[in-house]
Amino acid sequence: MIKVAMTSVYVDDVAKAHAFYTDVLGFETRLSMDLGGGTLFVTVGAAEGAQQDLQLLLEPGQGPIAEPYRAALKEAGLPCIVFSVDDIEAEYERLRALGVEFTQAPLEQGPVITAVLDDTSGNLVQLAQPKG
């Protein structure tokens, strides 16, 4: 069986993104290493023991591949990643109270309710909750 072990999201500043993804979104740090020369290798994952085999790499987003990709996604209004939530209205209100900016409030879209936020690191992130 093949499973996703790690995926990445390009970010402007790894340390800043790490703070946002942990302190605001509520992920936990899985790995944090200083590779030298100002390069950090940081992964986060779901808190409270959930999805222990899945990590999100906060990848430096500078360079000839990452920059055009990120700019095109943002210009098109497309999220770079989707996170599932149990209660989208509660997460929307919690995150707004913490100052998170949303580009889309919770909206029914077929079988899911979605909301889109700015992760302060150059990305749009979608939250999704199945309806029903």
Short mmCIF file of N, CA and C in Angstrom, two decimals:
data_model
loop_
_atom_site.label_atom_id
_atom_site.label_comp_id
_atom_site.label_asym_id
_atom_site.label_seq_id
_atom_site.Cartn_x
_atom_site.Cartn_y
_atom_site.Cartn_z
N MET A 1 0.85 -1.18 0.00
CA MET A 1 0.00 0.00 0.00
C MET A 1 0.90 1.24 0.00
N ILE A 2 0.57 2.19 -0.85
CA ILE A 2 1.29 3.45 -0.90
C ILE A 2 0.45 4.50 -0.18
N LYS A 3 1.11 5.30 0.68
CA LYS A 3 0.43 6.37 1.41
C LYS A 3 1.25 7.64 1.30
N VAL A 4 0.59 8.77 1.43
CA VAL A 4 1.30 10.05 1.46
C VAL A 4 2.01 10.16 2.80
N ALA A 5 3.31 10.43 2.77
CA ALA A 5 4.10 10.60 3.98
C ALA A 5 4.40 12.06 4.25
N MET A 6 4.67 12.80 3.16
CA MET A 6 5.01 14.21 3.30
C MET A 6 4.60 14.94 2.04
N THR A 7 4.10 16.13 2.21
CA THR A 7 3.86 17.02 1.09
C THR A 7 4.39 18.38 1.52
N SER A 8 4.49 19.29 0.59
CA SER A 8 5.07 20.58 0.96
C SER A 8 4.23 21.73 0.49
N VAL A 9 4.48 22.86 1.13
CA VAL A 9 3.88 24.12 0.72
C VAL A 9 5.01 25.14 0.71
N TYR A 10 5.12 25.88 -0.41
CA TYR A 10 6.15 26.91 -0.51
C TYR A 10 5.74 28.11 0.35
N VAL A 11 6.69 28.65 1.09
CA VAL A 11 6.42 29.79 1.97
C VAL A 11 7.49 30.86 1.79
N ASP A 12 7.12 32.11 2.07
CA ASP A 12 8.05 33.23 1.97
C ASP A 12 9.18 33.12 2.99
N ASP A 13 8.81 32.75 4.21
CA ASP A 13 9.74 32.75 5.34
C ASP A 13 9.39 31.54 6.20
N VAL A 14 10.28 30.58 6.29
CA VAL A 14 10.00 29.33 7.00
C VAL A 14 9.68 29.58 8.48
N ALA A 15 10.46 30.41 9.15
CA ALA A 15 10.23 30.66 10.58
C ALA A 15 8.87 31.32 10.80
N LYS A 16 8.54 32.30 9.98
CA LYS A 16 7.24 32.99 10.09
C LYS A 16 6.09 32.01 9.81
N ALA A 17 6.25 31.20 8.77
CA ALA A 17 5.22 30.21 8.44
C ALA A 17 5.07 29.20 9.56
N HIS A 18 6.19 28.78 10.14
CA HIS A 18 6.15 27.82 11.25
C HIS A 18 5.31 28.37 12.40
N ALA A 19 5.52 29.63 12.74
CA ALA A 19 4.74 30.25 13.81
C ALA A 19 3.26 30.28 13.46
N PHE A 20 2.93 30.64 12.22
CA PHE A 20 1.53 30.71 11.82
C PHE A 20 0.87 29.33 11.82
N TYR A 21 1.54 28.36 11.24
CA TYR A 21 0.94 27.03 11.14
C TYR A 21 0.80 26.34 12.51
N THR A 22 1.67 26.68 13.46
CA THR A 22 1.56 26.08 14.79
C THR A 22 0.73 26.95 15.73
N ASP A 23 1.11 28.20 15.90
CA ASP A 23 0.45 29.07 16.88
C ASP A 23 -0.97 29.47 16.49
N VAL A 24 -1.22 29.60 15.20
CA VAL A 24 -2.55 30.05 14.74
C VAL A 24 -3.40 28.89 14.25
N LEU A 25 -2.88 28.12 13.30
CA LEU A 25 -3.69 27.02 12.76
C LEU A 25 -3.77 25.83 13.71
N GLY A 26 -2.79 25.66 14.59
CA GLY A 26 -2.87 24.61 15.60
C GLY A 26 -2.13 23.32 15.27
N PHE A 27 -1.29 23.33 14.24
CA PHE A 27 -0.48 22.16 13.95
C PHE A 27 0.62 22.03 15.00
N GLU A 28 1.26 20.86 15.06
CA GLU A 28 2.40 20.67 15.95
C GLU A 28 3.66 20.50 15.11
N THR A 29 4.79 20.87 15.69
CA THR A 29 6.07 20.71 15.02
C THR A 29 6.43 19.23 15.02
N ARG A 30 6.79 18.71 13.87
CA ARG A 30 7.24 17.32 13.78
C ARG A 30 8.76 17.28 13.69
N LEU A 31 9.35 18.12 12.82
CA LEU A 31 10.80 18.22 12.68
C LEU A 31 11.18 19.69 12.58
N SER A 32 12.29 20.04 13.19
CA SER A 32 12.81 21.39 13.05
C SER A 32 14.33 21.30 13.14
N MET A 33 14.98 21.52 11.99
CA MET A 33 16.44 21.44 11.94
C MET A 33 17.00 22.65 11.23
N ASP A 34 18.09 23.15 11.77
CA ASP A 34 18.82 24.23 11.12
C ASP A 34 19.88 23.56 10.25
N LEU A 35 19.75 23.72 8.94
CA LEU A 35 20.68 23.09 8.00
C LEU A 35 21.91 23.94 7.74
N GLY A 36 21.98 25.09 8.41
CA GLY A 36 23.11 26.00 8.23
C GLY A 36 22.84 27.01 7.14
N GLY A 37 23.55 28.11 7.22
CA GLY A 37 23.42 29.15 6.21
C GLY A 37 22.04 29.79 6.18
N GLY A 38 21.33 29.74 7.30
CA GLY A 38 20.00 30.33 7.37
C GLY A 38 18.90 29.46 6.79
N THR A 39 19.21 28.21 6.45
CA THR A 39 18.22 27.30 5.89
C THR A 39 17.62 26.43 6.98
N LEU A 40 16.30 26.49 7.09
CA LEU A 40 15.59 25.67 8.06
C LEU A 40 14.84 24.55 7.35
N PHE A 41 14.79 23.39 7.99
CA PHE A 41 13.97 22.28 7.52
C PHE A 41 12.93 22.05 8.61
N VAL A 42 11.69 22.41 8.30
CA VAL A 42 10.62 22.35 9.30
C VAL A 42 9.43 21.63 8.72
N THR A 43 8.92 20.66 9.49
CA THR A 43 7.66 20.01 9.12
C THR A 43 6.69 20.15 10.28
N VAL A 44 5.42 20.20 9.92
CA VAL A 44 4.35 20.27 10.91
C VAL A 44 3.34 19.18 10.56
N GLY A 45 2.46 18.91 11.52
CA GLY A 45 1.41 17.92 11.29
C GLY A 45 0.26 18.16 12.23
N ALA A 46 -0.79 17.41 12.03
CA ALA A 46 -1.98 17.53 12.86
C ALA A 46 -1.62 17.29 14.33
N ALA A 47 -2.25 18.05 15.20
CA ALA A 47 -1.98 17.95 16.64
C ALA A 47 -2.74 16.78 17.26
N GLU A 48 -2.41 16.52 18.49
CA GLU A 48 -3.10 15.54 19.32
C GLU A 48 -3.04 14.12 18.77
N GLY A 49 -1.91 13.79 18.18
CA GLY A 49 -1.70 12.42 17.74
C GLY A 49 -2.38 12.03 16.44
N ALA A 50 -3.08 12.94 15.81
CA ALA A 50 -3.77 12.61 14.56
C ALA A 50 -2.77 12.55 13.41
N GLN A 51 -2.98 11.66 12.47
CA GLN A 51 -2.19 11.54 11.25
C GLN A 51 -0.69 11.60 11.51
N GLN A 52 -0.22 10.78 12.43
CA GLN A 52 1.21 10.80 12.79
C GLN A 52 2.14 10.48 11.63
N ASP A 53 1.63 9.78 10.62
CA ASP A 53 2.49 9.41 9.49
C ASP A 53 2.45 10.42 8.35
N LEU A 54 1.84 11.59 8.57
CA LEU A 54 1.73 12.60 7.52
C LEU A 54 2.31 13.92 8.00
N GLN A 55 3.25 14.47 7.21
CA GLN A 55 3.90 15.73 7.57
C GLN A 55 3.75 16.73 6.43
N LEU A 56 3.71 18.01 6.80
CA LEU A 56 3.69 19.11 5.85
C LEU A 56 5.01 19.85 5.96
N LEU A 57 5.79 19.84 4.88
CA LEU A 57 7.07 20.53 4.85
C LEU A 57 6.85 21.99 4.49
N LEU A 58 7.35 22.90 5.30
CA LEU A 58 7.29 24.33 5.02
C LEU A 58 8.54 24.66 4.22
N GLU A 59 8.38 24.67 2.92
CA GLU A 59 9.50 24.73 1.99
C GLU A 59 9.78 26.17 1.55
N PRO A 60 11.05 26.59 1.57
CA PRO A 60 11.38 27.93 1.08
C PRO A 60 10.85 28.14 -0.33
N GLY A 61 10.13 29.25 -0.52
CA GLY A 61 9.43 29.49 -1.78
C GLY A 61 10.13 30.41 -2.75
N GLN A 62 11.42 30.59 -2.60
CA GLN A 62 12.16 31.42 -3.54
C GLN A 62 12.70 30.53 -4.64
N GLY A 63 12.87 31.08 -5.82
CA GLY A 63 13.48 30.31 -6.90
C GLY A 63 12.66 30.33 -8.16
N PRO A 64 13.28 29.88 -9.25
CA PRO A 64 12.64 29.99 -10.57
C PRO A 64 11.44 29.07 -10.78
N ILE A 65 11.29 28.05 -9.97
CA ILE A 65 10.12 27.17 -10.09
C ILE A 65 9.03 27.62 -9.13
N ALA A 66 9.39 27.83 -7.88
CA ALA A 66 8.41 28.15 -6.85
C ALA A 66 7.73 29.50 -7.05
N GLU A 67 8.48 30.52 -7.36
CA GLU A 67 7.91 31.87 -7.43
C GLU A 67 6.81 32.00 -8.48
N PRO A 68 7.04 31.57 -9.74
CA PRO A 68 5.95 31.68 -10.73
C PRO A 68 4.75 30.80 -10.38
N TYR A 69 5.01 29.63 -9.84
CA TYR A 69 3.95 28.71 -9.44
C TYR A 69 3.07 29.36 -8.37
N ARG A 70 3.69 29.89 -7.33
CA ARG A 70 2.95 30.51 -6.23
C ARG A 70 2.18 31.74 -6.71
N ALA A 71 2.82 32.56 -7.54
CA ALA A 71 2.17 33.76 -8.05
C ALA A 71 0.95 33.41 -8.90
N ALA A 72 1.08 32.38 -9.74
CA ALA A 72 -0.03 31.97 -10.61
C ALA A 72 -1.21 31.44 -9.79
N LEU A 73 -0.91 30.64 -8.77
CA LEU A 73 -1.98 30.13 -7.91
C LEU A 73 -2.72 31.28 -7.22
N LYS A 74 -1.96 32.18 -6.62
CA LYS A 74 -2.58 33.28 -5.89
C LYS A 74 -3.38 34.19 -6.82
N GLU A 75 -2.83 34.50 -7.99
CA GLU A 75 -3.52 35.36 -8.94
C GLU A 75 -4.84 34.73 -9.40
N ALA A 76 -4.85 33.41 -9.53
CA ALA A 76 -6.06 32.70 -9.94
C ALA A 76 -7.02 32.48 -8.77
N GLY A 77 -6.58 32.82 -7.55
CA GLY A 77 -7.43 32.62 -6.37
C GLY A 77 -7.53 31.17 -5.94
N LEU A 78 -6.53 30.37 -6.32
CA LEU A 78 -6.55 28.95 -6.00
C LEU A 78 -5.74 28.64 -4.75
N PRO A 79 -6.27 27.82 -3.87
CA PRO A 79 -5.49 27.43 -2.69
C PRO A 79 -4.37 26.48 -3.06
N CYS A 80 -3.28 26.56 -2.31
CA CYS A 80 -2.15 25.67 -2.56
C CYS A 80 -2.33 24.34 -1.83
N ILE A 81 -3.22 24.31 -0.85
CA ILE A 81 -3.46 23.09 -0.07
C ILE A 81 -4.84 23.19 0.56
N VAL A 82 -5.43 22.05 0.86
CA VAL A 82 -6.74 21.98 1.49
C VAL A 82 -6.61 21.21 2.80
N PHE A 83 -7.14 21.77 3.87
CA PHE A 83 -7.17 21.11 5.17
C PHE A 83 -8.60 20.79 5.53
N SER A 84 -8.84 19.61 6.06
CA SER A 84 -10.19 19.26 6.50
C SER A 84 -10.40 19.74 7.93
N VAL A 85 -11.62 20.12 8.22
CA VAL A 85 -12.01 20.54 9.57
C VAL A 85 -13.33 19.88 9.93
N ASP A 86 -13.56 19.71 11.23
CA ASP A 86 -14.81 19.11 11.69
C ASP A 86 -15.94 20.12 11.73
N ASP A 87 -15.62 21.38 12.08
CA ASP A 87 -16.63 22.42 12.23
C ASP A 87 -16.10 23.70 11.59
N ILE A 88 -16.43 23.92 10.34
CA ILE A 88 -15.85 25.04 9.59
C ILE A 88 -16.29 26.38 10.15
N GLU A 89 -17.51 26.49 10.61
CA GLU A 89 -17.97 27.77 11.18
C GLU A 89 -17.17 28.12 12.43
N ALA A 90 -16.94 27.14 13.29
CA ALA A 90 -16.18 27.37 14.52
C ALA A 90 -14.73 27.75 14.19
N GLU A 91 -14.11 27.05 13.23
CA GLU A 91 -12.73 27.37 12.84
C GLU A 91 -12.66 28.75 12.20
N TYR A 92 -13.64 29.08 11.38
CA TYR A 92 -13.69 30.39 10.74
C TYR A 92 -13.73 31.49 11.79
N GLU A 93 -14.60 31.36 12.77
CA GLU A 93 -14.72 32.36 13.83
C GLU A 93 -13.47 32.40 14.71
N ARG A 94 -12.91 31.24 15.04
CA ARG A 94 -11.69 31.19 15.88
C ARG A 94 -10.54 31.90 15.17
N LEU A 95 -10.36 31.58 13.90
CA LEU A 95 -9.24 32.16 13.16
C LEU A 95 -9.43 33.64 12.89
N ARG A 96 -10.64 34.07 12.59
CA ARG A 96 -10.91 35.51 12.41
C ARG A 96 -10.60 36.27 13.69
N ALA A 97 -10.94 35.69 14.84
CA ALA A 97 -10.66 36.33 16.13
C ALA A 97 -9.14 36.47 16.36
N LEU A 98 -8.37 35.60 15.72
CA LEU A 98 -6.90 35.67 15.83
C LEU A 98 -6.29 36.58 14.77
N GLY A 99 -7.14 37.22 13.95
CA GLY A 99 -6.66 38.16 12.95
C GLY A 99 -6.38 37.55 11.58
N VAL A 100 -6.76 36.30 11.36
CA VAL A 100 -6.54 35.66 10.06
C VAL A 100 -7.48 36.30 9.04
N GLU A 101 -6.92 36.60 7.86
CA GLU A 101 -7.71 37.19 6.79
C GLU A 101 -8.23 36.08 5.87
N PHE A 102 -9.51 36.13 5.60
CA PHE A 102 -10.14 35.17 4.70
C PHE A 102 -10.48 35.85 3.39
N THR A 103 -10.24 35.16 2.29
CA THR A 103 -10.65 35.65 0.98
C THR A 103 -12.01 35.07 0.61
N GLN A 104 -12.45 34.05 1.34
CA GLN A 104 -13.76 33.46 1.14
C GLN A 104 -14.30 32.97 2.47
N ALA A 105 -15.44 33.48 2.87
CA ALA A 105 -16.13 33.00 4.07
C ALA A 105 -16.70 31.61 3.77
N PRO A 106 -17.12 30.87 4.79
CA PRO A 106 -17.70 29.55 4.54
C PRO A 106 -18.79 29.61 3.48
N LEU A 107 -18.69 28.66 2.52
CA LEU A 107 -19.59 28.65 1.36
C LEU A 107 -19.86 27.21 0.98
N GLU A 108 -21.12 26.87 0.78
CA GLU A 108 -21.46 25.52 0.34
C GLU A 108 -21.06 25.36 -1.11
N GLN A 109 -20.33 24.27 -1.39
CA GLN A 109 -19.89 23.96 -2.75
C GLN A 109 -20.09 22.47 -2.97
N GLY A 110 -21.24 22.11 -3.50
CA GLY A 110 -21.54 20.70 -3.70
C GLY A 110 -21.59 19.97 -2.37
N PRO A 111 -20.81 18.90 -2.24
CA PRO A 111 -20.87 18.09 -1.02
C PRO A 111 -20.05 18.62 0.16
N VAL A 112 -19.41 19.79 -0.01
CA VAL A 112 -18.58 20.34 1.06
C VAL A 112 -18.90 21.81 1.32
N ILE A 113 -18.47 22.27 2.48
CA ILE A 113 -18.48 23.69 2.81
C ILE A 113 -17.01 24.09 2.88
N THR A 114 -16.65 25.17 2.19
CA THR A 114 -15.25 25.59 2.14
C THR A 114 -15.10 27.04 2.57
N ALA A 115 -13.90 27.36 3.00
CA ALA A 115 -13.50 28.74 3.30
C ALA A 115 -12.04 28.84 2.86
N VAL A 116 -11.61 30.04 2.48
CA VAL A 116 -10.23 30.23 2.01
C VAL A 116 -9.58 31.35 2.82
N LEU A 117 -8.38 31.08 3.32
CA LEU A 117 -7.65 32.06 4.12
C LEU A 117 -6.29 32.34 3.52
N ASP A 118 -5.71 33.46 3.94
CA ASP A 118 -4.35 33.84 3.56
C ASP A 118 -3.44 33.39 4.69
N ASP A 119 -2.43 32.58 4.36
CA ASP A 119 -1.56 32.03 5.42
C ASP A 119 -0.42 32.96 5.84
N THR A 120 -0.43 34.20 5.39
CA THR A 120 0.58 35.23 5.69
C THR A 120 1.95 34.89 5.13
N SER A 121 2.06 33.79 4.37
CA SER A 121 3.33 33.38 3.80
C SER A 121 3.25 33.29 2.28
N GLY A 122 2.28 34.00 1.71
CA GLY A 122 2.17 34.04 0.27
C GLY A 122 1.23 33.02 -0.35
N ASN A 123 0.41 32.37 0.47
CA ASN A 123 -0.46 31.32 -0.04
C ASN A 123 -1.91 31.49 0.39
N LEU A 124 -2.79 30.95 -0.43
CA LEU A 124 -4.18 30.78 -0.04
C LEU A 124 -4.33 29.33 0.39
N VAL A 125 -5.06 29.13 1.49
CA VAL A 125 -5.28 27.81 2.06
C VAL A 125 -6.78 27.59 2.19
N GLN A 126 -7.26 26.45 1.75
CA GLN A 126 -8.69 26.16 1.85
C GLN A 126 -8.97 25.25 3.04
N LEU A 127 -10.03 25.57 3.76
CA LEU A 127 -10.56 24.68 4.80
C LEU A 127 -11.80 24.04 4.21
N ALA A 128 -12.01 22.76 4.47
CA ALA A 128 -13.15 22.06 3.90
C ALA A 128 -13.79 21.15 4.94
N GLN A 129 -15.11 21.15 4.94
CA GLN A 129 -15.89 20.27 5.82
C GLN A 129 -16.96 19.60 4.98
N PRO A 130 -17.02 18.26 5.02
CA PRO A 130 -18.11 17.59 4.31
C PRO A 130 -19.47 18.02 4.88
N LYS A 131 -20.45 18.18 3.99
CA LYS A 131 -21.81 18.52 4.45
C LYS A 131 -22.45 17.28 5.04
N GLY A 132 -23.35 17.54 6.01
CA GLY A 132 -24.13 16.44 6.56
C GLY A 132 -23.53 15.84 7.71
#
